[in-house]
Short mmCIF file of C-alpha atoms in Angstrom, two decimals:
data_model
loop_
_atom_site.label_atom_id
_atom_site.label_comp_id
_atom_site.label_asym_id
_atom_site.label_seq_id
_atom_site.Cartn_x
_atom_site.Cartn_y
_atom_site.Cartn_z
CA GLU B 1 -8.53 -35.28 -58.38
CA ALA B 2 -10.61 -32.19 -57.68
CA ASP B 3 -9.04 -29.32 -55.80
CA ILE B 4 -11.28 -27.85 -53.14
CA TYR B 5 -10.06 -25.39 -50.59
CA GLN B 6 -11.44 -24.21 -47.28
CA THR B 7 -10.26 -21.30 -45.18
CA PRO B 8 -9.59 -20.79 -42.39
CA ARG B 9 -8.49 -24.21 -41.20
CA TYR B 10 -9.12 -23.27 -37.57
CA LEU B 11 -11.14 -20.38 -36.15
CA VAL B 12 -11.69 -19.33 -32.54
CA ILE B 13 -14.11 -16.44 -32.02
CA GLY B 14 -16.32 -14.89 -29.38
CA THR B 15 -20.07 -15.17 -29.10
CA GLY B 16 -22.05 -12.79 -31.25
CA LYS B 17 -19.43 -12.34 -33.97
CA LYS B 18 -20.27 -12.58 -37.66
CA ILE B 19 -18.10 -15.06 -39.56
CA THR B 20 -17.76 -16.35 -43.10
CA LEU B 21 -16.25 -19.72 -43.90
CA GLU B 22 -14.75 -19.81 -47.37
CA CYS B 23 -14.92 -22.69 -49.84
CA SER B 24 -13.57 -22.69 -53.39
CA GLN B 25 -13.11 -25.40 -55.99
CA THR B 26 -11.17 -25.27 -59.24
CA MET B 27 -12.77 -28.15 -61.16
CA GLY B 28 -15.87 -26.39 -62.41
CA HIS B 29 -18.19 -28.63 -60.42
CA ASP B 30 -21.84 -27.58 -60.49
CA LYS B 31 -22.87 -29.09 -57.17
CA MET B 32 -21.52 -27.94 -53.83
CA TYR B 33 -22.39 -28.89 -50.26
CA TRP B 34 -21.79 -27.84 -46.66
CA TYR B 35 -21.74 -30.46 -43.92
CA GLN B 36 -21.40 -30.12 -40.15
CA GLN B 37 -19.61 -32.87 -38.26
CA ASP B 38 -18.80 -33.28 -34.58
CA PRO B 39 -15.82 -35.52 -33.64
CA GLY B 40 -16.55 -39.18 -34.32
CA MET B 41 -20.08 -38.44 -35.45
CA GLU B 42 -22.02 -38.49 -38.72
CA LEU B 43 -22.03 -35.72 -41.33
CA HIS B 44 -25.12 -33.51 -41.33
CA LEU B 45 -26.05 -31.65 -44.51
CA ILE B 46 -26.76 -27.99 -43.81
CA HIS B 47 -26.77 -26.41 -47.30
CA TYR B 48 -26.31 -27.44 -50.91
CA SER B 49 -26.32 -25.87 -54.35
CA TYR B 50 -27.01 -27.16 -57.88
CA GLY B 51 -25.24 -24.26 -59.53
CA VAL B 52 -24.96 -20.48 -59.70
CA ASN B 53 -27.84 -18.69 -57.93
CA SER B 54 -29.30 -21.97 -56.62
CA THR B 55 -29.11 -22.83 -52.91
CA GLU B 56 -31.14 -25.18 -50.74
CA LYS B 57 -31.28 -25.97 -47.04
CA GLY B 58 -30.28 -29.44 -45.93
CA ASP B 59 -31.57 -31.73 -43.23
CA LEU B 60 -29.96 -30.03 -40.24
CA SER B 61 -31.59 -26.85 -39.04
CA SER B 62 -28.97 -24.17 -39.25
CA GLU B 63 -28.72 -20.47 -38.51
CA SER B 64 -26.19 -20.07 -41.30
CA THR B 65 -26.71 -18.77 -44.83
CA VAL B 66 -24.90 -19.49 -48.10
CA SER B 67 -24.53 -17.84 -51.49
CA ARG B 68 -23.48 -19.09 -54.93
CA ILE B 69 -22.64 -16.13 -57.11
CA ARG B 70 -19.79 -17.90 -58.91
CA THR B 71 -19.47 -21.58 -59.80
CA GLU B 72 -16.22 -21.98 -57.91
CA HIS B 73 -17.17 -20.21 -54.68
CA PHE B 74 -19.65 -21.29 -51.98
CA PRO B 75 -19.18 -19.32 -48.74
CA LEU B 76 -21.09 -20.02 -45.53
CA THR B 77 -21.96 -17.16 -43.17
CA LEU B 78 -22.98 -17.14 -39.51
CA GLU B 79 -24.50 -13.77 -38.62
CA SER B 80 -24.10 -14.22 -34.87
CA ALA B 81 -21.97 -17.11 -33.66
CA ARG B 82 -22.90 -19.04 -30.52
CA PRO B 83 -21.13 -21.80 -28.56
CA SER B 84 -23.62 -24.32 -30.01
CA HIS B 85 -22.06 -23.61 -33.44
CA THR B 86 -18.76 -25.12 -32.31
CA SER B 87 -18.08 -27.95 -34.76
CA GLN B 88 -16.20 -28.92 -37.90
CA TYR B 89 -17.60 -27.59 -41.17
CA LEU B 90 -16.83 -29.56 -44.34
CA CYS B 91 -17.36 -28.28 -47.87
CA ALA B 92 -17.71 -30.68 -50.80
CA SER B 93 -18.35 -30.58 -54.54
CA SER B 94 -19.37 -32.97 -57.30
CA GLU B 95 -19.97 -32.93 -61.04
CA ARG B 96 -23.39 -32.63 -62.60
CA GLY B 97 -23.95 -35.65 -64.78
CA LYS B 98 -24.97 -39.27 -64.70
CA GLY B 99 -23.31 -42.23 -63.15
CA ARG B 100 -20.28 -42.65 -60.96
CA ASN B 101 -18.75 -39.19 -61.47
CA ASP B 102 -21.93 -37.51 -60.37
CA GLU B 103 -21.94 -39.49 -57.14
CA LYS B 104 -18.35 -38.83 -56.11
CA LEU B 105 -18.04 -35.99 -53.60
CA PHE B 106 -14.69 -34.28 -53.17
CA PHE B 107 -14.18 -32.76 -49.73
CA GLY B 108 -12.11 -29.85 -48.51
CA SER B 109 -9.94 -30.16 -45.40
CA GLY B 110 -12.62 -28.54 -43.24
CA THR B 111 -12.83 -25.58 -40.87
CA GLN B 112 -12.76 -26.33 -37.15
CA LEU B 113 -14.84 -23.60 -35.51
CA SER B 114 -14.76 -22.88 -31.78
CA VAL B 115 -17.11 -20.25 -30.37
CA LEU B 116 -16.30 -19.09 -26.85
CA GLY C 1 -36.30 -38.26 -46.24
CA GLN C 2 -33.37 -40.59 -45.95
CA SER C 3 -32.17 -42.66 -42.97
CA LEU C 4 -29.05 -44.83 -43.13
CA GLU C 5 -27.99 -46.94 -40.15
CA GLN C 6 -24.56 -48.47 -39.56
CA PRO C 7 -22.94 -50.29 -36.65
CA SER C 8 -21.05 -47.75 -34.56
CA GLU C 9 -17.84 -49.74 -34.10
CA VAL C 10 -16.14 -52.80 -35.58
CA THR C 11 -12.83 -54.38 -34.57
CA ALA C 12 -10.90 -56.77 -36.82
CA VAL C 13 -7.47 -58.35 -37.00
CA GLU C 14 -4.80 -57.30 -39.48
CA GLY C 15 -4.94 -59.51 -42.58
CA ALA C 16 -8.54 -60.53 -41.99
CA ILE C 17 -11.76 -59.64 -43.84
CA VAL C 18 -14.38 -57.32 -42.39
CA GLN C 19 -17.89 -56.37 -43.53
CA ILE C 20 -19.51 -53.05 -42.65
CA ASN C 21 -23.27 -52.99 -43.10
CA CYS C 22 -25.61 -50.17 -44.07
CA THR C 23 -29.38 -50.47 -43.80
CA TYR C 24 -31.49 -47.67 -45.11
CA GLN C 25 -34.95 -46.20 -45.37
CA THR C 26 -35.33 -43.91 -48.32
CA SER C 27 -37.96 -42.46 -50.59
CA GLY C 28 -35.80 -43.01 -53.64
CA PHE C 29 -32.14 -42.74 -54.49
CA TYR C 30 -29.72 -43.23 -57.39
CA GLY C 31 -27.23 -45.55 -55.70
CA LEU C 32 -25.16 -46.25 -52.59
CA SER C 33 -21.71 -44.75 -52.05
CA TRP C 34 -19.02 -45.41 -49.46
CA TYR C 35 -16.50 -43.01 -47.95
CA GLN C 36 -13.48 -43.40 -45.69
CA GLN C 37 -12.47 -40.82 -43.12
CA HIS C 38 -9.34 -40.96 -40.99
CA ASP C 39 -9.28 -39.11 -37.66
CA GLY C 40 -8.75 -35.42 -38.32
CA GLY C 41 -9.13 -35.87 -42.08
CA ALA C 42 -11.77 -35.30 -44.70
CA PRO C 43 -13.95 -38.08 -46.15
CA THR C 44 -12.65 -39.67 -49.35
CA PHE C 45 -14.73 -41.58 -51.88
CA LEU C 46 -14.27 -45.37 -51.98
CA SER C 47 -16.97 -46.93 -54.14
CA TYR C 48 -20.43 -46.59 -55.67
CA ASN C 49 -23.20 -49.10 -56.46
CA ALA C 50 -25.80 -47.95 -58.95
CA LEU C 51 -27.18 -51.44 -59.47
CA ASP C 52 -27.73 -54.42 -57.21
CA GLY C 53 -24.75 -56.68 -56.84
CA LEU C 54 -21.08 -56.52 -56.04
CA GLU C 55 -18.59 -53.86 -57.15
CA GLU C 56 -14.91 -54.61 -56.63
CA THR C 57 -12.11 -52.05 -56.36
CA GLY C 58 -8.87 -53.63 -55.25
CA ARG C 59 -9.11 -54.74 -51.61
CA PHE C 60 -12.50 -53.05 -51.25
CA SER C 61 -15.81 -54.41 -52.49
CA SER C 62 -19.28 -52.96 -52.06
CA PHE C 63 -22.65 -54.63 -52.36
CA LEU C 64 -26.19 -53.33 -52.79
CA SER C 65 -29.58 -55.05 -52.53
CA ARG C 66 -32.43 -52.62 -53.15
CA SER C 67 -35.06 -55.27 -52.39
CA ASP C 68 -33.56 -55.72 -48.91
CA SER C 69 -32.75 -52.00 -48.38
CA TYR C 70 -29.26 -53.09 -47.51
CA GLY C 71 -25.69 -52.66 -48.56
CA TYR C 72 -22.24 -53.43 -47.25
CA LEU C 73 -18.59 -52.59 -47.68
CA LEU C 74 -16.15 -55.49 -47.62
CA LEU C 75 -12.50 -54.87 -46.79
CA GLN C 76 -10.06 -57.70 -47.46
CA GLU C 77 -6.46 -58.22 -46.34
CA LEU C 78 -6.91 -55.61 -43.65
CA GLN C 79 -4.03 -53.28 -42.99
CA MET C 80 -3.40 -51.05 -39.98
CA LYS C 81 -3.95 -48.00 -42.20
CA ASP C 82 -7.55 -49.14 -42.79
CA SER C 83 -8.37 -48.03 -39.23
CA ALA C 84 -10.79 -45.19 -39.92
CA SER C 85 -14.47 -44.31 -39.99
CA TYR C 86 -16.56 -45.53 -42.91
CA PHE C 87 -19.77 -43.91 -44.09
CA CYS C 88 -22.41 -45.03 -46.56
CA ALA C 89 -24.27 -42.30 -48.46
CA VAL C 90 -27.14 -41.84 -50.90
CA ARG C 91 -28.16 -39.02 -53.26
CA ASP C 92 -31.85 -38.27 -53.06
CA ARG C 93 -33.62 -38.79 -56.38
CA GLY C 94 -35.94 -35.87 -55.78
CA TYR C 95 -33.94 -33.16 -54.06
CA GLN C 96 -30.45 -34.23 -55.16
CA LYS C 97 -29.03 -33.78 -51.67
CA VAL C 98 -26.49 -36.33 -50.43
CA THR C 99 -27.21 -37.92 -47.04
CA PHE C 100 -24.62 -39.85 -45.05
CA GLY C 101 -25.07 -42.80 -42.73
CA THR C 102 -24.34 -42.84 -39.01
CA GLY C 103 -20.79 -44.06 -39.62
CA THR C 104 -18.76 -47.09 -38.48
CA LYS C 105 -15.43 -46.73 -36.71
CA LEU C 106 -13.16 -49.60 -37.75
CA GLN C 107 -10.25 -50.52 -35.55
CA VAL C 108 -7.66 -52.90 -37.01
CA ILE C 109 -5.57 -54.67 -34.38
CA PRO C 110 -2.30 -56.59 -34.84
#
């Protein structure tokens, strides 16, 4: 099983603050993803990356940014948090290849963000 | 883009069989995957169909029909611990992004 870590697990902050959600994986996976999910709802892709120095925006319009300077690290930054950003943020990774292994996403435990 | 629709809720009895459907509209994808997510937890991978037909993994089976733009997850011998949300997902052939379906909350009752 892949090991993928997200910190912090919970975060409560005030409006206007800059925050960075951390995501790291130890399996050398090329592909990494950020999803936003409200309770009981579907996962919305906000950013993804094929590898180092490659990032793309997902389907959900987001005011966040990401970077991929190292294979194992894919942080997400909100320059100015707002109450509408309150949600769970899930990071995932997968191998680059063909077939089943390429399709299997491994998820971190998530960061529950509350913006007051 | 990709659009995957699932029933929002399904209830089934312990020990029974339940089918969770996924209908999709897509411009091209590699295959259909299924994930399980318990309340408060992260999604975990269950199965993947690259080709049409049935894939079996223990109590779980998954089916894909590209001609019908349709797939399903079949859970047999339901257990209380199977109560969770289930999501289908596809990886876009062009942009490589992975899109998830609307999700189905399964409740298993005694």
